[in-house]
Amino acid sequence: MARAVLAYDWRQDYNSELGQTFVSSPDHRFRIGTGQLDPGAWWRITAAREPLGPPQWMAGFSKDTPEEFVTAVTESLHVPLPQTDWTGEAHPALKEGTFDGDAVLDALVAAGWRDLGEPHGVWRVESPDYLARAELRRGANHLDLMGNCALAVYVGPEEAGDPYWQALFTADTPAMVTDAFVGALVDPAPLRRDGEWMDERLLAHLGYTLTEDGLVPVTPAHTDEDLTRAAAQSLSTLLAAADGHLTIEEVLDELEDQPLPSTEAGPGPHTTWGQLLPEQQQLAAMLTLDLVTDSARYSHRLLGLEDDATGMVWEDLTRGSVPAVPFEDLHFTNEDLYAAAGTIAAHMIATTDDPSGILEGFHGEPIASRANEDTPQRFWDEHPDHVTQPAYDDICRRFTAAHDVAGDLFAPGMPRPPALVAAAPAYLAGPGHTAASAPAAPLRAARWTLVEVPSGDIYLSPCGRIRTTALHSAAGTSWSTVYTDRSTGDQLWHVTADARTPAEITTAVHTALAATRATTPADLRYPALSGGLEPLAEGGWFMDTVPGHIIWTAPGEMASVSRTTSASALAEGADPHWVISGGDLQPGGHGWYINMGERVPRPLLTAVASALTSAEPVARLARQIPPEHRVYMDIVPLEWLAAAPTRDRATAARRRPLDNKTATANGNPPAEASRTQLPAPRQRTP
């Protein structure tokens, strides 16, 4: 530094007693001293308006300040003016009112430093690597250099206490000086150094350590893959909480104007999600959140990691009642739902304003690459802030960048499951989301009388002999049918299906019931003396006998039909006489039962047997298929041409919250007319 100014005819003096060197400008208005008693300003520059006068401004640099930075400041003071113009009035570094601390910090922010705000009147910014800080103290005393100076730069980890080096400037320091310093500070060009003479702390930041053999690279705290895995874990955590992150209403707000891809290829105008009926929007939003939540199993692939998908498909589901929209009425397809899920996943990433809320957990996580036999397990929070904070920033960048490719989570080739499926056999498919309404359709079509009661619905046959009851509860809808002899009042037979019975099987019973009553009602009065189960034999079921029972079992042994034959049991009026079951019947399983009395007529037995052996797949929401049944089933994406929705915006129902009249899978079934909860039964004709 001294050589730089001496080349411009500055004068040098040396104080041997104090070991200090002073260099002065030709007019003695600028004075540069080295070896000052205060180590925080080992280099000190003083500027005065009058020769040897009181200082107008000062700058100080600690001993370990890179020489290049101090030289940049001293060279800025040399202004090639004629000798006669070397006056305080002429030199730009001595003009009043040129200090601009805001411009200094603005320049640092423009170079990538973080703005930490201005608490307590001190504006602070921090370097990208968390190893340097600059502070601007407004209203500082113009002669206070070592106490609370106007502008200060500290270099070194903040948690280390004393900085590696510092630069201090008083309030009237001219912009030409501070600009020169900032230019050197943010210059990306590397500086040449002899590593053996460097501070070991600085060497560590550069990834080296000094040994007897010279400089040796140190093992980095983490690898690039560690950063990717941390970002992937954070992304997975976010997506897994989709149901808690967004409400159904927020999902619909985001999707309202998005076209359905299935309608864009047609000749007519496309359809947006907002044009669908409310129940369809509600169902689509739930399935969309299901897909986003499920994508947490494999979202790491979005960041280039090729690990297998983890966890169970549909392990976590969106809460709430599922609207009972019949599949034949749906206006959207699986591809439409995939597109919607991509939009919502991107929206979740983009609206995570403070990723620390998602990423804070990574600090206590182990660093994957540091877990092996030769290296003890290391955790992120074991490293100092200046190591973990840059890593955190990098993780945040990778996390945020996933927004642009979020739609790829649901692209072909990803482990995306279909939300709408065709599944077989039906007896393992669960009750389905229309179990409260579909089984009533044959009875309504046959004009049976509906009686509404608080606990459910009662359907009465036109002849008055048959009574079918639907009982609604939180577990679902169970069905029971009773045939009564009107002359005696005796019950001739009964059929009960629990709430887990697949809707198609219950519907088959009701279809046979309504059709037989309409065509050959006498067939319902008399029991099946023989036959009725022929479809079981034709479907490959095998029959076995055990004491007191005949049992027909499905291939795979996941469904059965049992008939009581014990004379003693029959004499005692064993009930039920017939037991039909399917699925996992263990405690907590999703198996189901249908019980029938001894005198159940043949048409109903045949209807159950035909439904059990039908090879026709049934439509299902994949989320509702019992997990323990899936391994025994054939499940494929449901494919069909979605029904065209109402196009007239003036008459189409717009999105609105569903009210208590909406049919749901575990609530009230739909009705052509509005339903009313009554304290006592009443009758009406649909």
PDB file of N, CA, C and O in Angstrom, residues 34-78:
ATOM      1  N   THR A  34       0.406   3.038   9.509  1.00  0.00           N
ATOM      2  CA  THR A  34       0.369   1.592   9.739  1.00  0.00           C
ATOM      3  C   THR A  34       1.006   1.304  11.080  1.00  0.00           C
ATOM      4  O   THR A  34       1.838   2.074  11.576  1.00  0.00           O
ATOM      5  N   GLY A  35       0.619   0.174  11.690  1.00  0.00           N
ATOM      6  CA  GLY A  35       1.157  -0.189  12.982  1.00  0.00           C
ATOM      7  C   GLY A  35       0.522   0.585  14.111  1.00  0.00           C
ATOM      8  O   GLY A  35       1.143   0.782  15.153  1.00  0.00           O
ATOM      9  N   GLN A  36      -0.735   0.998  13.932  1.00  0.00           N
ATOM     10  CA  GLN A  36      -1.414   1.758  14.973  1.00  0.00           C
ATOM     11  C   GLN A  36      -1.637   0.888  16.204  1.00  0.00           C
ATOM     12  O   GLN A  36      -1.682  -0.343  16.139  1.00  0.00           O
ATOM     13  N   LEU A  37      -1.747   1.562  17.344  1.00  0.00           N
ATOM     14  CA  LEU A  37      -1.839   0.833  18.605  1.00  0.00           C
ATOM     15  C   LEU A  37      -3.121   0.014  18.707  1.00  0.00           C
ATOM     16  O   LEU A  37      -3.154  -1.030  19.353  1.00  0.00           O
ATOM     17  N   ASP A  38      -4.198   0.486  18.122  1.00  0.00           N
ATOM     18  CA  ASP A  38      -5.462  -0.261  18.159  1.00  0.00           C
ATOM     19  C   ASP A  38      -5.451  -1.283  17.025  1.00  0.00           C
ATOM     20  O   ASP A  38      -5.435  -0.912  15.851  1.00  0.00           O
ATOM     21  N   PRO A  39      -5.477  -2.602  17.340  1.00  0.00           N
ATOM     22  CA  PRO A  39      -5.412  -3.612  16.263  1.00  0.00           C
ATOM     23  C   PRO A  39      -6.616  -3.574  15.336  1.00  0.00           C
ATOM     24  O   PRO A  39      -6.539  -4.066  14.210  1.00  0.00           O
ATOM     25  N   GLY A  40      -7.740  -3.005  15.808  1.00  0.00           N
ATOM     26  CA  GLY A  40      -8.900  -2.930  14.935  1.00  0.00           C
ATOM     27  C   GLY A  40      -8.749  -1.925  13.824  1.00  0.00           C
ATOM     28  O   GLY A  40      -9.536  -1.908  12.872  1.00  0.00           O
ATOM     29  N   ALA A  41      -7.753  -1.020  13.926  1.00  0.00           N
ATOM     30  CA  ALA A  41      -7.471  -0.037  12.868  1.00  0.00           C
ATOM     31  C   ALA A  41      -5.961   0.050  12.680  1.00  0.00           C
ATOM     32  O   ALA A  41      -5.360   1.124  12.765  1.00  0.00           O
ATOM     33  N   TRP A  42      -5.346  -1.100  12.441  1.00  0.00           N
ATOM     34  CA  TRP A  42      -3.886  -1.155  12.277  1.00  0.00           C
ATOM     35  C   TRP A  42      -3.454  -0.276  11.121  1.00  0.00           C
ATOM     36  O   TRP A  42      -2.415   0.350  11.158  1.00  0.00           O
ATOM     37  N   TRP A  43      -4.255  -0.259  10.061  1.00  0.00           N
ATOM     38  CA  TRP A  43      -4.112   0.732   8.990  1.00  0.00           C
ATOM     39  C   TRP A  43      -5.131   1.837   9.271  1.00  0.00           C
ATOM     40  O   TRP A  43      -6.293   1.572   9.512  1.00  0.00           O
ATOM     41  N   ARG A  44      -4.667   3.098   9.206  1.00  0.00           N
ATOM     42  CA  ARG A  44      -5.602   4.195   9.443  1.00  0.00           C
ATOM     43  C   ARG A  44      -5.324   5.312   8.438  1.00  0.00           C
ATOM     44  O   ARG A  44      -4.180   5.727   8.238  1.00  0.00           O
ATOM     45  N   ILE A  45      -6.409   5.786   7.820  1.00  0.00           N
ATOM     46  CA  ILE A  45      -6.332   6.900   6.872  1.00  0.00           C
ATOM     47  C   ILE A  45      -7.064   8.075   7.481  1.00  0.00           C
ATOM     48  O   ILE A  45      -8.211   7.943   7.917  1.00  0.00           O
ATOM     49  N   THR A  46      -6.414   9.229   7.483  1.00  0.00           N
ATOM     50  CA  THR A  46      -7.002  10.445   8.017  1.00  0.00           C
ATOM     51  C   THR A  46      -6.969  11.518   6.944  1.00  0.00           C
ATOM     52  O   THR A  46      -5.947  11.695   6.258  1.00  0.00           O
ATOM     53  N   ALA A  47      -8.078  12.223   6.777  1.00  0.00           N
ATOM     54  CA  ALA A  47      -8.166  13.305   5.793  1.00  0.00           C
ATOM     55  C   ALA A  47      -8.608  14.577   6.493  1.00  0.00           C
ATOM     56  O   ALA A  47      -9.539  14.555   7.300  1.00  0.00           O
ATOM     57  N   ALA A  48      -7.939  15.708   6.203  1.00  0.00           N
ATOM     58  CA  ALA A  48      -8.257  17.005   6.825  1.00  0.00           C
ATOM     59  C   ALA A  48      -8.390  18.066   5.744  1.00  0.00           C
ATOM     60  O   ALA A  48      -7.681  18.039   4.724  1.00  0.00           O
ATOM     61  N   ARG A  49      -9.230  19.032   5.990  1.00  0.00           N
ATOM     62  CA  ARG A  49      -9.419  20.099   5.001  1.00  0.00           C
ATOM     63  C   ARG A  49      -8.238  21.067   4.988  1.00  0.00           C
ATOM     64  O   ARG A  49      -7.949  21.673   3.962  1.00  0.00           O
ATOM     65  N   GLU A  50      -7.557  21.173   6.127  1.00  0.00           N
ATOM     66  CA  GLU A  50      -6.402  22.044   6.217  1.00  0.00           C
ATOM     67  C   GLU A  50      -5.163  21.198   6.491  1.00  0.00           C
ATOM     68  O   GLU A  50      -5.239  20.183   7.172  1.00  0.00           O
ATOM     69  N   PRO A  51      -4.024  21.593   5.985  1.00  0.00           N
ATOM     70  CA  PRO A  51      -2.795  20.836   6.263  1.00  0.00           C
ATOM     71  C   PRO A  51      -2.577  20.649   7.760  1.00  0.00           C
ATOM     72  O   PRO A  51      -2.652  21.612   8.534  1.00  0.00           O
ATOM     73  N   LEU A  52      -2.398  19.382   8.157  1.00  0.00           N
ATOM     74  CA  LEU A  52      -2.164  19.020   9.552  1.00  0.00           C
ATOM     75  C   LEU A  52      -3.311  19.445  10.462  1.00  0.00           C
ATOM     76  O   LEU A  52      -3.155  19.514  11.681  1.00  0.00           O
ATOM     77  N   GLY A  53      -4.492  19.697   9.859  1.00  0.00           N
ATOM     78  CA  GLY A  53      -5.635  20.125  10.633  1.00  0.00           C
ATOM     79  C   GLY A  53      -6.413  18.954  11.212  1.00  0.00           C
ATOM     80  O   GLY A  53      -6.040  17.781  11.047  1.00  0.00           O
ATOM     81  N   PRO A  54      -7.510  19.254  11.928  1.00  0.00           N
ATOM     82  CA  PRO A  54      -8.333  18.170  12.501  1.00  0.00           C
ATOM     83  C   PRO A  54      -8.970  17.333  11.396  1.00  0.00           C
ATOM     84  O   PRO A  54      -9.286  17.848  10.315  1.00  0.00           O
ATOM     85  N   PRO A  55      -9.150  16.035  11.647  1.00  0.00           N
ATOM     86  CA  PRO A  55      -9.674  15.156  10.575  1.00  0.00           C
ATOM     87  C   PRO A  55     -11.109  15.495  10.173  1.00  0.00           C
ATOM     88  O   PRO A  55     -11.931  15.829  11.016  1.00  0.00           O
ATOM     89  N   GLN A  56     -11.334  15.405   8.865  1.00  0.00           N
ATOM     90  CA  GLN A  56     -12.712  15.522   8.340  1.00  0.00           C
ATOM     91  C   GLN A  56     -13.363  14.141   8.283  1.00  0.00           C
ATOM     92  O   GLN A  56     -14.536  14.002   8.558  1.00  0.00           O
ATOM     93  N   TRP A  57     -12.578  13.135   7.926  1.00  0.00           N
ATOM     94  CA  TRP A  57     -13.047  11.758   7.928  1.00  0.00           C
ATOM     95  C   TRP A  57     -11.873  10.819   8.152  1.00  0.00           C
ATOM     96  O   TRP A  57     -10.708  11.181   7.948  1.00  0.00           O
ATOM     97  N   MET A  58     -12.204   9.587   8.574  1.00  0.00           N
ATOM     98  CA  MET A  58     -11.182   8.578   8.834  1.00  0.00           C
ATOM     99  C   MET A  58     -11.667   7.216   8.346  1.00  0.00           C
ATOM    100  O   MET A  58     -12.863   6.954   8.290  1.00  0.00           O
ATOM    101  N   ALA A  59     -10.700   6.382   8.031  1.00  0.00           N
ATOM    102  CA  ALA A  59     -10.974   4.986   7.685  1.00  0.00           C
ATOM    103  C   ALA A  59      -9.926   4.118   8.356  1.00  0.00           C
ATOM    104  O   ALA A  59      -8.750   4.509   8.443  1.00  0.00           O
ATOM    105  N   GLY A  60     -10.335   2.970   8.870  1.00  0.00           N
ATOM    106  CA  GLY A  60      -9.413   2.068   9.540  1.00  0.00           C
ATOM    107  C   GLY A  60      -9.597   0.634   9.084  1.00  0.00           C
ATOM    108  O   GLY A  60     -10.708   0.201   8.761  1.00  0.00           O
ATOM    109  N   PHE A  61      -8.460  -0.099   9.064  1.00  0.00           N
ATOM    110  CA  PHE A  61      -8.476  -1.490   8.623  1.00  0.00           C
ATOM    111  C   PHE A  61      -7.633  -2.303   9.594  1.00  0.00           C
ATOM    112  O   PHE A  61      -6.523  -1.893   9.961  1.00  0.00           O
ATOM    113  N   SER A  62      -8.142  -3.452  10.017  1.00  0.00           N
ATOM    114  CA  SER A  62      -7.368  -4.297  10.921  1.00  0.00           C
ATOM    115  C   SER A  62      -6.187  -4.916  10.185  1.00  0.00           C
ATOM    116  O   SER A  62      -6.116  -4.897   8.948  1.00  0.00           O
ATOM    117  N   LYS A  63      -5.262  -5.490  10.940  1.00  0.00           N
ATOM    118  CA  LYS A  63      -3.984  -5.917  10.383  1.00  0.00           C
ATOM    119  C   LYS A  63      -4.128  -6.977   9.306  1.00  0.00           C
ATOM    120  O   LYS A  63      -3.371  -6.996   8.331  1.00  0.00           O
ATOM    121  N   ASP A  64      -5.115  -7.873   9.454  1.00  0.00           N
ATOM    122  CA  ASP A  64      -5.248  -8.982   8.501  1.00  0.00           C
ATOM    123  C   ASP A  64      -6.129  -8.652   7.304  1.00  0.00           C
ATOM    124  O   ASP A  64      -6.470  -9.538   6.512  1.00  0.00           O
ATOM    125  N   THR A  65      -6.475  -7.370   7.159  1.00  0.00           N
ATOM    126  CA  THR A  65      -7.248  -6.975   5.978  1.00  0.00           C
ATOM    127  C   THR A  65      -6.420  -7.236   4.729  1.00  0.00           C
ATOM    128  O   THR A  65      -5.240  -6.873   4.676  1.00  0.00           O
ATOM    129  N   PRO A  66      -6.983  -7.875   3.715  1.00  0.00           N
ATOM    130  CA  PRO A  66      -6.209  -8.104   2.488  1.00  0.00           C
ATOM    131  C   PRO A  66      -5.621  -6.795   1.953  1.00  0.00           C
ATOM    132  O   PRO A  66      -6.303  -5.786   1.850  1.00  0.00           O
ATOM    133  N   GLU A  67      -4.353  -6.835   1.649  1.00  0.00           N
ATOM    134  CA  GLU A  67      -3.654  -5.631   1.206  1.00  0.00           C
ATOM    135  C   GLU A  67      -4.297  -5.032  -0.034  1.00  0.00           C
ATOM    136  O   GLU A  67      -4.314  -3.814  -0.214  1.00  0.00           O
ATOM    137  N   GLU A  68      -4.879  -5.892  -0.890  1.00  0.00           N
ATOM    138  CA  GLU A  68      -5.483  -5.392  -2.118  1.00  0.00           C
ATOM    139  C   GLU A  68      -6.642  -4.444  -1.831  1.00  0.00           C
ATOM    140  O   GLU A  68      -6.896  -3.510  -2.605  1.00  0.00           O
ATOM    141  N   PHE A  69      -7.350  -4.696  -0.743  1.00  0.00           N
ATOM    142  CA  PHE A  69      -8.493  -3.844  -0.418  1.00  0.00           C
ATOM    143  C   PHE A  69      -8.032  -2.474   0.070  1.00  0.00           C
ATOM    144  O   PHE A  69      -8.613  -1.440  -0.283  1.00  0.00           O
ATOM    145  N   VAL A  70      -6.975  -2.468   0.900  1.00  0.00           N
ATOM    146  CA  VAL A  70      -6.464  -1.197   1.393  1.00  0.00           C
ATOM    147  C   VAL A  70      -5.834  -0.403   0.249  1.00  0.00           C
ATOM    148  O   VAL A  70      -6.001   0.817   0.144  1.00  0.00           O
ATOM    149  N   THR A  71      -5.133  -1.115  -0.622  1.00  0.00           N
ATOM    150  CA  THR A  71      -4.514  -0.447  -1.764  1.00  0.00           C
ATOM    151  C   THR A  71      -5.562   0.194  -2.661  1.00  0.00           C
ATOM    152  O   THR A  71      -5.361   1.298  -3.183  1.00  0.00           O
ATOM    153  N   ALA A  72      -6.703  -0.485  -2.847  1.00  0.00           N
ATOM    154  CA  ALA A  72      -7.768   0.092  -3.679  1.00  0.00           C
ATOM    155  C   ALA A  72      -8.236   1.420  -3.102  1.00  0.00           C
ATOM    156  O   ALA A  72      -8.519   2.378  -3.840  1.00  0.00           O
ATOM    157  N   VAL A  73      -8.287   1.516  -1.766  1.00  0.00           N
ATOM    158  CA  VAL A  73      -8.717   2.762  -1.128  1.00  0.00           C
ATOM    159  C   VAL A  73      -7.665   3.847  -1.287  1.00  0.00           C
ATOM    160  O   VAL A  73      -7.960   4.998  -1.654  1.00  0.00           O
ATOM    161  N   THR A  74      -6.391   3.508  -1.009  1.00  0.00           N
ATOM    162  CA  THR A  74      -5.344   4.541  -1.090  1.00  0.00           C
ATOM    163  C   THR A  74      -5.149   5.033  -2.522  1.00  0.00           C
ATOM    164  O   THR A  74      -4.915   6.223  -2.749  1.00  0.00           O
ATOM    165  N   GLU A  75      -5.257   4.135  -3.496  1.00  0.00           N
ATOM    166  CA  GLU A  75      -5.106   4.581  -4.881  1.00  0.00           C
ATOM    167  C   GLU A  75      -6.241   5.501  -5.303  1.00  0.00           C
ATOM    168  O   GLU A  75      -6.064   6.371  -6.167  1.00  0.00           O
ATOM    169  N   SER A  76      -7.409   5.338  -4.685  1.00  0.00           N
ATOM    170  CA  SER A  76      -8.522   6.232  -5.035  1.00  0.00           C
ATOM    171  C   SER A  76      -8.263   7.669  -4.590  1.00  0.00           C
ATOM    172  O   SER A  76      -8.874   8.607  -5.108  1.00  0.00           O
ATOM    173  N   LEU A  77      -7.330   7.847  -3.628  1.00  0.00           N
ATOM    174  CA  LEU A  77      -7.050   9.193  -3.121  1.00  0.00           C
ATOM    175  C   LEU A  77      -6.134   9.985  -4.043  1.00  0.00           C
ATOM    176  O   LEU A  77      -6.064  11.217  -3.941  1.00  0.00           O
ATOM    177  N   HIS A  78      -5.413   9.287  -4.918  1.00  0.00           N
ATOM    178  CA  HIS A  78      -4.516  10.017  -5.818  1.00  0.00           C
ATOM    179  C   HIS A  78      -5.316  10.562  -6.991  1.00  0.00           C
ATOM    180  O   HIS A  78      -5.832   9.819  -7.817  1.00  0.00           O
TER     181      HIS A  78
END
